[in-house]
Coordinates of C-alpha atoms in Angstrom, one line a residue:
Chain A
X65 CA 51.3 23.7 -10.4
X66 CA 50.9 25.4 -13.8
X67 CA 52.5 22.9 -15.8
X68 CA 50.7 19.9 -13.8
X69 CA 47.5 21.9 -14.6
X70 CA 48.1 22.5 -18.1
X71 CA 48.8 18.7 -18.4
X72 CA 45.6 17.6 -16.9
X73 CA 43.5 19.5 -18.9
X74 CA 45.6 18.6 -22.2
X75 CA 45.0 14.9 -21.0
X76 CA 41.6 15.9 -20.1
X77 CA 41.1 17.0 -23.8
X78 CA 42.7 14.0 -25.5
X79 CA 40.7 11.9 -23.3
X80 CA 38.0 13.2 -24.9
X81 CA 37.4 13.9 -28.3
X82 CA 33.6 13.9 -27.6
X83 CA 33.8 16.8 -25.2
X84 CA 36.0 18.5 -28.1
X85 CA 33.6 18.3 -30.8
X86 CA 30.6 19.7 -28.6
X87 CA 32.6 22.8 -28.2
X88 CA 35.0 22.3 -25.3
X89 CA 37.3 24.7 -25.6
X90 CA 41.6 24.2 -26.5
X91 CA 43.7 23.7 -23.3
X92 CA 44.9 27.0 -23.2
X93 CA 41.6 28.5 -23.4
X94 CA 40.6 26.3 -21.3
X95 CA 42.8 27.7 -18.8
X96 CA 41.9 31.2 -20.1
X97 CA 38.4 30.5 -19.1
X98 CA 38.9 29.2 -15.6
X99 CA 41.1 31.9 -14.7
X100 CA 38.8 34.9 -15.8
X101 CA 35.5 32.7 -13.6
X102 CA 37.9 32.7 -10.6
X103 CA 40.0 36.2 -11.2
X104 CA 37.1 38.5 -12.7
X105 CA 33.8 36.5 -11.8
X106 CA 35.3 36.0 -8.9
X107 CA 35.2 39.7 -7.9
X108 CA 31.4 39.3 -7.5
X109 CA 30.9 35.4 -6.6
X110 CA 34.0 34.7 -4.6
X111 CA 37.5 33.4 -5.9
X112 CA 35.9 30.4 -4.3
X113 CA 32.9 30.8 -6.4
X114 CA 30.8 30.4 -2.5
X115 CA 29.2 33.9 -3.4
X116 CA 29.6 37.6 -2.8
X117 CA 27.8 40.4 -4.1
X118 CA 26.9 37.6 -6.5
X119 CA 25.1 34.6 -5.7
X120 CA 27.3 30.9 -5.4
X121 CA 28.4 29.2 -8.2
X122 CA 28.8 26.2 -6.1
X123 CA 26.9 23.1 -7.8
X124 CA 24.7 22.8 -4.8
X125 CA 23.9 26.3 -5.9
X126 CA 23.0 26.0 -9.5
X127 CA 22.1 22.4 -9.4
X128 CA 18.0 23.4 -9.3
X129 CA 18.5 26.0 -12.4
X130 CA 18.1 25.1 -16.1
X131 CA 21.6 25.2 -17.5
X132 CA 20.7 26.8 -20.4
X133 CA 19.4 29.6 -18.1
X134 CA 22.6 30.0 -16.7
X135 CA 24.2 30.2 -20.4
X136 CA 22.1 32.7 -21.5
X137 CA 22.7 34.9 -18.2
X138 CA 26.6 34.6 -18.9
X139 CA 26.5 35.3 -22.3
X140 CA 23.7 38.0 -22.3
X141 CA 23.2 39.2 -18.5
X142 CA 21.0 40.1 -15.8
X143 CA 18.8 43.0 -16.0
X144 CA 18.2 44.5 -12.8
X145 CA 21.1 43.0 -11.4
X146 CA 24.7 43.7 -11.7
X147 CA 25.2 40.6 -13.7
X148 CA 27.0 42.1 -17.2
X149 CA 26.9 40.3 -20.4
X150 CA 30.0 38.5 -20.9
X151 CA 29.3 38.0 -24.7
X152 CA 32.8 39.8 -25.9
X153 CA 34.9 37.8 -24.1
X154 CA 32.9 34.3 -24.0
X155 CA 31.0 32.4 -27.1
X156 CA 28.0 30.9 -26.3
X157 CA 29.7 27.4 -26.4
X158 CA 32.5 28.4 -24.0
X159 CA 29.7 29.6 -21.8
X160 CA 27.9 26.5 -22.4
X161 CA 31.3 24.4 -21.4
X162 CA 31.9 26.7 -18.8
X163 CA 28.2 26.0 -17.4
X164 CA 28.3 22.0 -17.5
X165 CA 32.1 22.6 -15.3
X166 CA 30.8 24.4 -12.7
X167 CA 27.5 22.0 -12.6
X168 CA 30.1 19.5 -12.8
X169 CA 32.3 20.8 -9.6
X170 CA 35.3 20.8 -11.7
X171 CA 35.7 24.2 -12.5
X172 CA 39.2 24.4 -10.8
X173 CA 41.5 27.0 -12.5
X174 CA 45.6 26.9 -13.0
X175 CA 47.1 29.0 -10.8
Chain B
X1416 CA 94.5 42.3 26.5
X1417 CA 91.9 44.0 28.1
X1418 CA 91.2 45.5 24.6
X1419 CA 90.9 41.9 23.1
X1420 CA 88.6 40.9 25.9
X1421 CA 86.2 43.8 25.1
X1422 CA 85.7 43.1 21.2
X1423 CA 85.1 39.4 22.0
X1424 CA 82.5 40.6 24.8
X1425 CA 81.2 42.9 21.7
X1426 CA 80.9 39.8 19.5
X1427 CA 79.1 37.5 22.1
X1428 CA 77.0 40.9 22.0
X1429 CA 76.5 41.2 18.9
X1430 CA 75.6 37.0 18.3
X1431 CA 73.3 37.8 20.9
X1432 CA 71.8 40.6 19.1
X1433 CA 71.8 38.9 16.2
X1434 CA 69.9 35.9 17.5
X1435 CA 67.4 37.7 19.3
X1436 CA 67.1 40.9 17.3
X1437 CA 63.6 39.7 16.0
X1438 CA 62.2 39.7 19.8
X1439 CA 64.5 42.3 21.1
X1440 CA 65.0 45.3 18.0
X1441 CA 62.7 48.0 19.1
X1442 CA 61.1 50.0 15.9
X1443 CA 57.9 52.0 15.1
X1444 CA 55.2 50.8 13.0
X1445 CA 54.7 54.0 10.8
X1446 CA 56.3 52.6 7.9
X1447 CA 54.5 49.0 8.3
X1448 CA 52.1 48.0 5.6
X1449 CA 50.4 44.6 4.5
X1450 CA 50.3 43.2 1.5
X1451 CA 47.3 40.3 0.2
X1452 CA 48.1 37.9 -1.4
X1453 CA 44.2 36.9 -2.3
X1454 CA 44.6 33.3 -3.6
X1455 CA 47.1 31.9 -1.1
X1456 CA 45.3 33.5 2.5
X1457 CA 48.9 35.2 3.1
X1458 CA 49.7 38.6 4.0
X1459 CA 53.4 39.9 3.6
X1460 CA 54.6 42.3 6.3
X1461 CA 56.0 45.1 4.1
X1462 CA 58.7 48.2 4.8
X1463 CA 57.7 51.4 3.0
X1464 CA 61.3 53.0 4.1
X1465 CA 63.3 49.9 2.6
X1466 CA 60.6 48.7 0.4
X1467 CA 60.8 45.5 1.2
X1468 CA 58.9 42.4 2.5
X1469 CA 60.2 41.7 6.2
X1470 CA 57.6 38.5 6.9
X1471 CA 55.3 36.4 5.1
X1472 CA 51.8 35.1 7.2
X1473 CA 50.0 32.4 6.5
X1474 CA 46.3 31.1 7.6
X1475 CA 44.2 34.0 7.2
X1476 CA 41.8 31.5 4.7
X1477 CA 40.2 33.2 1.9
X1478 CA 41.5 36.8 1.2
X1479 CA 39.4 37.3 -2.2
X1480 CA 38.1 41.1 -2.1
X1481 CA 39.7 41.1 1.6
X1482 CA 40.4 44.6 3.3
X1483 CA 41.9 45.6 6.3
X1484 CA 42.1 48.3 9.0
X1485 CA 44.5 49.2 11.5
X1486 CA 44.9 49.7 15.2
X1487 CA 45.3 53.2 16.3
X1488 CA 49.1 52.6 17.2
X1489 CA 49.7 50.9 14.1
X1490 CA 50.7 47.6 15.3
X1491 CA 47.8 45.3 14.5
X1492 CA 46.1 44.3 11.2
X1493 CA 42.3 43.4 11.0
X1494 CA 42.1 41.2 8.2
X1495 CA 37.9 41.0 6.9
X1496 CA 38.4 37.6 4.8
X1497 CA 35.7 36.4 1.9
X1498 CA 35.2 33.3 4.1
X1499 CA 34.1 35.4 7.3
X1500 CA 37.3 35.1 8.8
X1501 CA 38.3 38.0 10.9
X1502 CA 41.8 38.2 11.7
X1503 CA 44.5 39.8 14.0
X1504 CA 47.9 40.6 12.5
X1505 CA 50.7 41.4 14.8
X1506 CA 53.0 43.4 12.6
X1507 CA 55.9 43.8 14.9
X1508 CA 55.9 39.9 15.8
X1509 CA 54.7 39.1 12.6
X1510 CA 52.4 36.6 13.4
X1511 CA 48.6 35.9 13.8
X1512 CA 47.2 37.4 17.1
X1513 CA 43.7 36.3 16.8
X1514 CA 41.2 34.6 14.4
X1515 CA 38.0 34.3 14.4
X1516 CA 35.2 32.8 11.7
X1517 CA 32.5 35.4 12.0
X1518 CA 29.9 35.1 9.6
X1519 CA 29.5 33.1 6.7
X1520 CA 30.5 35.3 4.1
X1521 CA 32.1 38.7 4.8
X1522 CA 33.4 42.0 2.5
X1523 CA 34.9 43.8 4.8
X1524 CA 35.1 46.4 8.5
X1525 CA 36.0 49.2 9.8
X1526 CA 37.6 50.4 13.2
X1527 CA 35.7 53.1 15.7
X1528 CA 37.3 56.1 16.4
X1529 CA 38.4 55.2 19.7
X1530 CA 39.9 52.3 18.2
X1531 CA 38.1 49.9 20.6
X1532 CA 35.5 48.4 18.2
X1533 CA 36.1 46.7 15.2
X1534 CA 32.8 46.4 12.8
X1535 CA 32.9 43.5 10.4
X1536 CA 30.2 44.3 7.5
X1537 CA 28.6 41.0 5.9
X1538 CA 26.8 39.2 3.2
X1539 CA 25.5 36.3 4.3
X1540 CA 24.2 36.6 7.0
X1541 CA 23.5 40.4 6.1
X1542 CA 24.6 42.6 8.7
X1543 CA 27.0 43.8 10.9
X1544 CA 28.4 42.6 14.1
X1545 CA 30.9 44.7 16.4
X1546 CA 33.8 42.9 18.3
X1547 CA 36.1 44.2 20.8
X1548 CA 39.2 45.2 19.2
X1549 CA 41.7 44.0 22.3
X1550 CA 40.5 40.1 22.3
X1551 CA 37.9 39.9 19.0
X1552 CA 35.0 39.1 21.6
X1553 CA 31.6 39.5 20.0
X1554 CA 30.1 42.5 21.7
X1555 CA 26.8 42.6 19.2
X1556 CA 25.0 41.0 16.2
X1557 CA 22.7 43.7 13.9
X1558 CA 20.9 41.5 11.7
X1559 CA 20.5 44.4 8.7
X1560 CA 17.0 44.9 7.6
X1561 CA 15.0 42.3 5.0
X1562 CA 15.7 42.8 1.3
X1563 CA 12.8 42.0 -1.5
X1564 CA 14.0 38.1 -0.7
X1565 CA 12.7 38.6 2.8
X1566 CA 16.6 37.7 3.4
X1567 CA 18.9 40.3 5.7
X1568 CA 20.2 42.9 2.7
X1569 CA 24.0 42.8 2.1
X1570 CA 25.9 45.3 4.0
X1571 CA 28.2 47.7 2.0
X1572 CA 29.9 50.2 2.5
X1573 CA 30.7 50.2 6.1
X1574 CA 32.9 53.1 7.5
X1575 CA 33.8 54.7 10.6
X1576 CA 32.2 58.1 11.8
X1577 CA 32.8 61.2 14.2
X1578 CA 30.9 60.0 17.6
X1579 CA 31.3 56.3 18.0
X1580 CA 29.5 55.8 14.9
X1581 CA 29.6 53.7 11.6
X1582 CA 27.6 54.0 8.7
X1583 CA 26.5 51.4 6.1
X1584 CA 24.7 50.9 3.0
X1585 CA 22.4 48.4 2.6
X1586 CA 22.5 46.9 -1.4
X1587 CA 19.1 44.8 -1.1
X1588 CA 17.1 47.3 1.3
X1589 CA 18.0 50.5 -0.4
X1590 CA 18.8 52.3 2.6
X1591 CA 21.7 53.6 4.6
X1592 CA 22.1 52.9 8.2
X1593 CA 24.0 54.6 11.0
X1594 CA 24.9 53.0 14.2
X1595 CA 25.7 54.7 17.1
X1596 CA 27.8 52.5 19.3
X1597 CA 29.0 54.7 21.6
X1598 CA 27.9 51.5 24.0
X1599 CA 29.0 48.5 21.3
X1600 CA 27.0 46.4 23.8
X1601 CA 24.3 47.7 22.8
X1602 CA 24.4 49.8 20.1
X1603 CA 21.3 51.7 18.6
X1604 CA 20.4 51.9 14.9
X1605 CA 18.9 54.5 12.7
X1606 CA 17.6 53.2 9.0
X1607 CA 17.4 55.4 6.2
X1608 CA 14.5 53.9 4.1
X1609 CA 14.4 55.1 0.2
X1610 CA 18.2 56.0 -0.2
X1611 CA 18.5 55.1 -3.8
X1612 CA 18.3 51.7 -5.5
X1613 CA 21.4 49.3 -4.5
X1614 CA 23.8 51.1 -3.3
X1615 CA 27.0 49.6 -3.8
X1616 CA 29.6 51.4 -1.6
X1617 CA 30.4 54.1 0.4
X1618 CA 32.5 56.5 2.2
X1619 CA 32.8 59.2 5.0
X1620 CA 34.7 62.4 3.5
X1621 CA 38.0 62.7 5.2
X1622 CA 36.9 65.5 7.3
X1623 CA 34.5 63.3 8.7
X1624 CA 31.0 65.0 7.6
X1625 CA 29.7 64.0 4.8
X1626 CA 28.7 60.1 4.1
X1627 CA 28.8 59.3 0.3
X1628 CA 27.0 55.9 -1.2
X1629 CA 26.8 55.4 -5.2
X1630 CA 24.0 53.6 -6.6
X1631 CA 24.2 50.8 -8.5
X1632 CA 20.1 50.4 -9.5
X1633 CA 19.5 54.1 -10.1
X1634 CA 21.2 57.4 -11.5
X1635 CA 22.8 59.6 -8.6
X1636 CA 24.1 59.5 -5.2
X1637 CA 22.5 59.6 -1.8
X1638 CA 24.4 61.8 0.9
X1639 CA 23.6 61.8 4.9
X1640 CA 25.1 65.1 6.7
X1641 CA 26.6 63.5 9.8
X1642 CA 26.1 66.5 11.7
X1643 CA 22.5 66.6 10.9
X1644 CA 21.6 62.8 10.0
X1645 CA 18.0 63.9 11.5
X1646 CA 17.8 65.8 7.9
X1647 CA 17.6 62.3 6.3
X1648 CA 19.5 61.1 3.4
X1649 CA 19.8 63.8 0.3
X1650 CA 20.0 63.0 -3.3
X1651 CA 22.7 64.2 -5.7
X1652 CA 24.6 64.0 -9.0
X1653 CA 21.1 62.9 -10.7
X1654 CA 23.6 62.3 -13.7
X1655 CA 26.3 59.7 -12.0
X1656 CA 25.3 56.6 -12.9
X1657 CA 24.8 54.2 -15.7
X1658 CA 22.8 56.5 -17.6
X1659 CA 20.0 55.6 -20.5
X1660 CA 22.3 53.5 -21.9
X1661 CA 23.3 50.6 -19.8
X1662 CA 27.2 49.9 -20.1
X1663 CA 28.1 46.4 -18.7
X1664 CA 29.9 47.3 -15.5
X1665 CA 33.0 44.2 -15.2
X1666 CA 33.8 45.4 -11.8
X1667 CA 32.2 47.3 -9.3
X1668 CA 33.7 50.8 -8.4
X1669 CA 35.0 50.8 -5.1
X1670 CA 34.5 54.0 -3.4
X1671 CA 36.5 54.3 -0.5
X1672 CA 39.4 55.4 -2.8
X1673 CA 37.1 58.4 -3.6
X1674 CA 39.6 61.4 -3.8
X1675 CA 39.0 64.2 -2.5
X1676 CA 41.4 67.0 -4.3
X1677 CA 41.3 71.0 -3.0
X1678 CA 37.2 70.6 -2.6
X1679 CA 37.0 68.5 -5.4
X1680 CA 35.9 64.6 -5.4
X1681 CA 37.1 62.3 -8.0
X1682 CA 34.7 59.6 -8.7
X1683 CA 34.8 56.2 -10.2
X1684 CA 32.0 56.2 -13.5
X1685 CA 29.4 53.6 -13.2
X1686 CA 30.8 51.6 -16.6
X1687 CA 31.8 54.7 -18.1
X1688 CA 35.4 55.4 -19.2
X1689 CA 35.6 58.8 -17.0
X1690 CA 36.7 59.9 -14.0
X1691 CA 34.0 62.4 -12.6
X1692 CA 35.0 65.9 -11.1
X1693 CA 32.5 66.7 -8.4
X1694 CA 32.3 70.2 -6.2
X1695 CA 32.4 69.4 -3.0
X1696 CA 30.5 72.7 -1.7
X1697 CA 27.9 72.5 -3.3
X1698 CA 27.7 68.8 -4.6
X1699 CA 27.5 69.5 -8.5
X1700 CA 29.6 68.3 -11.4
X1701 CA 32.1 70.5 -12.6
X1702 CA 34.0 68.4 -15.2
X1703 CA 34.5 64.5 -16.3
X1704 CA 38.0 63.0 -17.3
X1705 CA 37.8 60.8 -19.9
X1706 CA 40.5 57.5 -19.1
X1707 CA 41.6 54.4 -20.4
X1708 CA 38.6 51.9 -19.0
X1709 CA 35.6 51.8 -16.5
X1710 CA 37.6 52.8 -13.2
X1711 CA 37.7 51.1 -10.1
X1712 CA 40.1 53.0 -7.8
X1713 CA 40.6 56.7 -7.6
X1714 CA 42.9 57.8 -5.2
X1715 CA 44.3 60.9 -4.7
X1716 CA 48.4 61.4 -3.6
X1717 CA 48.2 62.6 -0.1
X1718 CA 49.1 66.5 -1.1
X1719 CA 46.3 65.9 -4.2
X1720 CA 48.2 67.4 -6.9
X1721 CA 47.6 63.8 -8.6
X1722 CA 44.7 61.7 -9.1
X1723 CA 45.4 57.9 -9.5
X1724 CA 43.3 55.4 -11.5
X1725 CA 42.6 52.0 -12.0
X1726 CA 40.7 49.9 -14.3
X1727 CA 38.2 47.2 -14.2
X1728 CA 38.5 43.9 -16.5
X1729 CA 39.4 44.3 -19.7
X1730 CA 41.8 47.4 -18.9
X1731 CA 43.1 46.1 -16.1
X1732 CA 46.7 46.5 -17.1
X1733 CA 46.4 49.7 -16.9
X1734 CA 47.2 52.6 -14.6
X1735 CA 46.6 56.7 -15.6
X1736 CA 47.7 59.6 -13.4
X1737 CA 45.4 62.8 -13.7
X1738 CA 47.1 65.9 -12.8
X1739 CA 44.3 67.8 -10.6
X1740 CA 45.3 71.3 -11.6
X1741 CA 44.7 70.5 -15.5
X1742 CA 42.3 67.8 -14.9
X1743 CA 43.8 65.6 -17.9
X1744 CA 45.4 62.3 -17.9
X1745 CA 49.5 63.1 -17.7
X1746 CA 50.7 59.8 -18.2
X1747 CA 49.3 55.9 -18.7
X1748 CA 51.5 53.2 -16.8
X1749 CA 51.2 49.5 -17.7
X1750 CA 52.9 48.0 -14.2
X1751 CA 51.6 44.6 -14.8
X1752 CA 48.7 42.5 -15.8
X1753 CA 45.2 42.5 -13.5
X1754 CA 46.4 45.6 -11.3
X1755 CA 43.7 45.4 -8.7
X1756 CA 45.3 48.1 -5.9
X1757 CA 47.3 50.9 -5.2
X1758 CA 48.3 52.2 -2.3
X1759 CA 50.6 55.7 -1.5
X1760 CA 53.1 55.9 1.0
X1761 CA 52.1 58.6 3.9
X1762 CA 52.9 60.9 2.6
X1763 CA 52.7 60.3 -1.2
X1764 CA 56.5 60.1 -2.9
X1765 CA 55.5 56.7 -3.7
X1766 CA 52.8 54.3 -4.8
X1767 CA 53.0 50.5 -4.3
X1768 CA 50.5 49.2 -7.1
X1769 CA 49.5 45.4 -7.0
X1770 CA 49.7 43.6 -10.4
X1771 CA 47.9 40.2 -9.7
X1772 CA 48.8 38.0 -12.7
X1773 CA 52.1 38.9 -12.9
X1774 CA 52.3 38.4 -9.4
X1775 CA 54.3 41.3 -8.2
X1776 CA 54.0 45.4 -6.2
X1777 CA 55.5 47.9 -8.1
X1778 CA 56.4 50.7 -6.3
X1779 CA 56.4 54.0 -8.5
X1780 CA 58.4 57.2 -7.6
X1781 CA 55.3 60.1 -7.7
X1782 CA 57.5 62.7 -8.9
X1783 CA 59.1 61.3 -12.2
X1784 CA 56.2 58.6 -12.4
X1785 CA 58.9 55.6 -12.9
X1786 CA 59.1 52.5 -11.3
X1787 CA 61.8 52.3 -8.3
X1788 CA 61.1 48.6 -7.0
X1789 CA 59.4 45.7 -7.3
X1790 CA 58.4 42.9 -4.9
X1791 CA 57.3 39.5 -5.6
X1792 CA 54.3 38.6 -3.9
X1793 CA 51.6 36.0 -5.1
X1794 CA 48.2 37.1 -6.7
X1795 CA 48.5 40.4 -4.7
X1796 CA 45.4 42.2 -4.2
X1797 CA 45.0 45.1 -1.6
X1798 CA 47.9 47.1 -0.5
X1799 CA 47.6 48.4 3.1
X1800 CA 50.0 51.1 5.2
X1801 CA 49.7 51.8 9.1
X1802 CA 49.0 55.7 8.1
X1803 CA 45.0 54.2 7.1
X1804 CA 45.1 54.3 11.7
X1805 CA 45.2 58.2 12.1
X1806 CA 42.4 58.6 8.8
X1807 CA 38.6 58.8 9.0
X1808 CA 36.6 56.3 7.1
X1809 CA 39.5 54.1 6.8

């Protein structure tokens, strides 16, 4: 599974170079990244992101939200809510990557 | 001859035996426990005496932030899945009883006192329904009351109480609420309007009196008398919380490890790296213990002479034992990466600690603090032993 993971995102990657150069993370932070919204998100939103004390992170969910709005509530927040800034452990690009994933529905982490 | 005949009757016996030992062997359940397994909707059947796995089950769906609570004679599991499942876990046959899809997103239950009623608290939709512990039937549906969304608040918090009763807190309504379902047909409500902003868990005191929610929105701690719940909900601990200073919180506390040591309660910090120290006659603080990261569980060994601790996200690795006569940290264990549980034995030599990303349970010896076994298991999460049956609030 791991290895089969890590290969599709390293193919993933070399498909393309585009998605490289506007900031998509290596493959192994790539994996980093998907395992902390599942594992540590997760703890709020559901391991299968459908919600929890958090809201979903489903596409259907986000899909009416400006993106950057969800970027800047990653890397900086949500007062009022429980929502913590994630900005020590994601850049604002990896937030960004991570955003256009879950939009995407392909936010599937290595297990 | 006659000798001969006898040992091969004893081996025909003992084939026998062998064959049908899982139906036939005949053992208690005190020494039964669960462990999740969060991303694969397993549990494993584990042995406390031999610390060891005896059964893997499968098809309980998704077991993210899943709980469980047990049967009053120890043999059945109520499993309270992410995905609303609620399911039935025959611990002796080890296999699934009974499953049912309850609501569309759940966090958790409790069992009555009688051990009749099993309360599933959820999310979406917000409320709590009660089903009949035997058979899982649906005996009632409380809708919980309207958030600032207009949507049913999030239920929290829900624990059994003396009386037939549970209590819950309600995260969007800012309340607590106690049902009395003495008839779980038709049970009664009482809401407690104005408890504090978002509470995010609670627990009933393991003498059964005192029900305990932390705030989440606000400084403090709101506290219902369950002898006198006409006295309305009280405020205390103005300074637990968050404080002036917002800390980002990674993880939310959970409370029903709260650990209540010779009179004293051990709190989780709201994002603060301390344990609080809390004086359970009269409610005030009387000390904090700084620790390694914002704490999740605290959980005292069953004789509370030690104080157990774990960490949210980014110190999750970590474990630290507070010795309850000095109040200090004695010793910080690193059992494994993501350690999201722990769980003592009945009565406290050992602690099985879940390390999820190194997918394995530790089990530490609570004497000389070392590891004595580990079990494989895969993403484990909670840890669960039979001896939660005989506890209030659990």
């Amino acid at each position: 599974m791991r290895p089969v993971a890590a290969l599709a995102l390293a193919v993933l990657a070399a498909a393309a170079p585009a998605g490289a150069a506007d900031g998509a993370p290596a493959p192994a932070r790539a994996r980093e990244i998907l395992a902390l919204l599942r594992q540590d998100c997760g703890a709020c939103h559901g391991i299968r992101l459908t919600g929890g004390l958090g809201p979903a992170l489903t596409p259907g969910a986000l899909r009416a939200k400006p993106s950057e709005g969800l970027v800047a509530t990653i890397v900086s927040g949500r007062a009022g809510t429980p929502m913590p800034p994630w900005r020590d452990f994601l850049s604002e690009s990896e937030a960004r990557w991570l955003v256009a994933r879950l939009l995407a529905g392909d936010a599937d982490a290595p297990r | 001859m006659r000798r001969a005949s006898v040992r091969a009757a004893a081996a025909i016996a003992l084939a026998g035996a062998a064959v049908f030992a899982h139906a036939q062997a005949l053992r208690g359940t005190g020494d039964l426990g669960i462990v999740v397994e969060r991303a694969a909707g397993r549990v494993q059947v584990v042995d406390t005496t031999a610390r060891a796995s005896l059964a893997t089950i499968d098809g309980l769906g998704d077991l993210s932030h899943a709980s469980a609570v047990f049967s009053r004679d120890g043999r059945y599991a109520y499993v309270f899945g992410r995905d609303g499942g609620l399911t039935k876990v025959d611990l002796l046959a080890q296999r699934i009883e009974r499953r049912v899809i309850q609501a569309g997103n759940s966090i958790g239950g409790a069992i009555s006192q009688d051990g009749r009623v099993v309360a599933a608290q959820n999310y979406v939709p917000g409320g709590v329904k009660l089903f009949d512990a035997a058979t899982l039937e649906l005996l009632s549906d409380l809708r919980a009351p309207a958030g600032p969304d207009g949507k049913p608040s999030k239920v929290v918090g829900l624990a059994d109480a003396p009386g037939g009763r549970f209590v819950a807190a309600l995260f969007d309504a800012n309340a607590l609420w106690l049902i009395d379902a003495a008839d779980p047909r038709a049970p009664r409500t009482t809401a407690f309007a104005d408890a504090g902003r978002q509470p995010y868990d609670g627990l009933v005191t393991p003498d059964g009196r005192w029900y305990v929610a932390g705030l989440f929105g606000e400084d403090g701690v709101a506290l219902l008398d369950l002898w006198h719940p006409e006295r309305g909900v009280r405020r205390i601990l103005d300074r637990y919380g968050r404080g002036d200073e917002k800390l980002p919180v990674y993880k939310m506390p959970h409370l029903r490890g709260w650990a209540v040591a010779a009179g004293y309660a051990y709190l989780p910090a709201v994002g603060r790296h301390e344990v609080l120290v809390v004086d359970t006659r009269d409610w005030r603080e009387a000390a904090r213990v700084p620790v390694a990261g914002q704490p999740v569980f605290v959980i005292a060994r069953p004789d509370a002479r030690q104080v157990w601790v774990n960490f949210a996200f980014p110190d999750s690795g970590k474990v630290q034992v507070i010795d309850t006569e000095t109040r200090t940290v004695v010793r910080t264990l690193e059992p494994g990466r993501a350690v999201l549980h722990l769980e003592f034995t009945p009565r406290g030599e050992a602690v099985w600690i879940s390390a999820r990303d190194d997918h394995k349970v530790v089990v530490y010896d609570t004497a000389t603090l070392a590891p004595v076994a580990t079990l494989a298991a895969d993403s484990p999460s909670g840890i669960f032993f039979t001896a939660r049956a005989a506890r209030m609030g659990f």
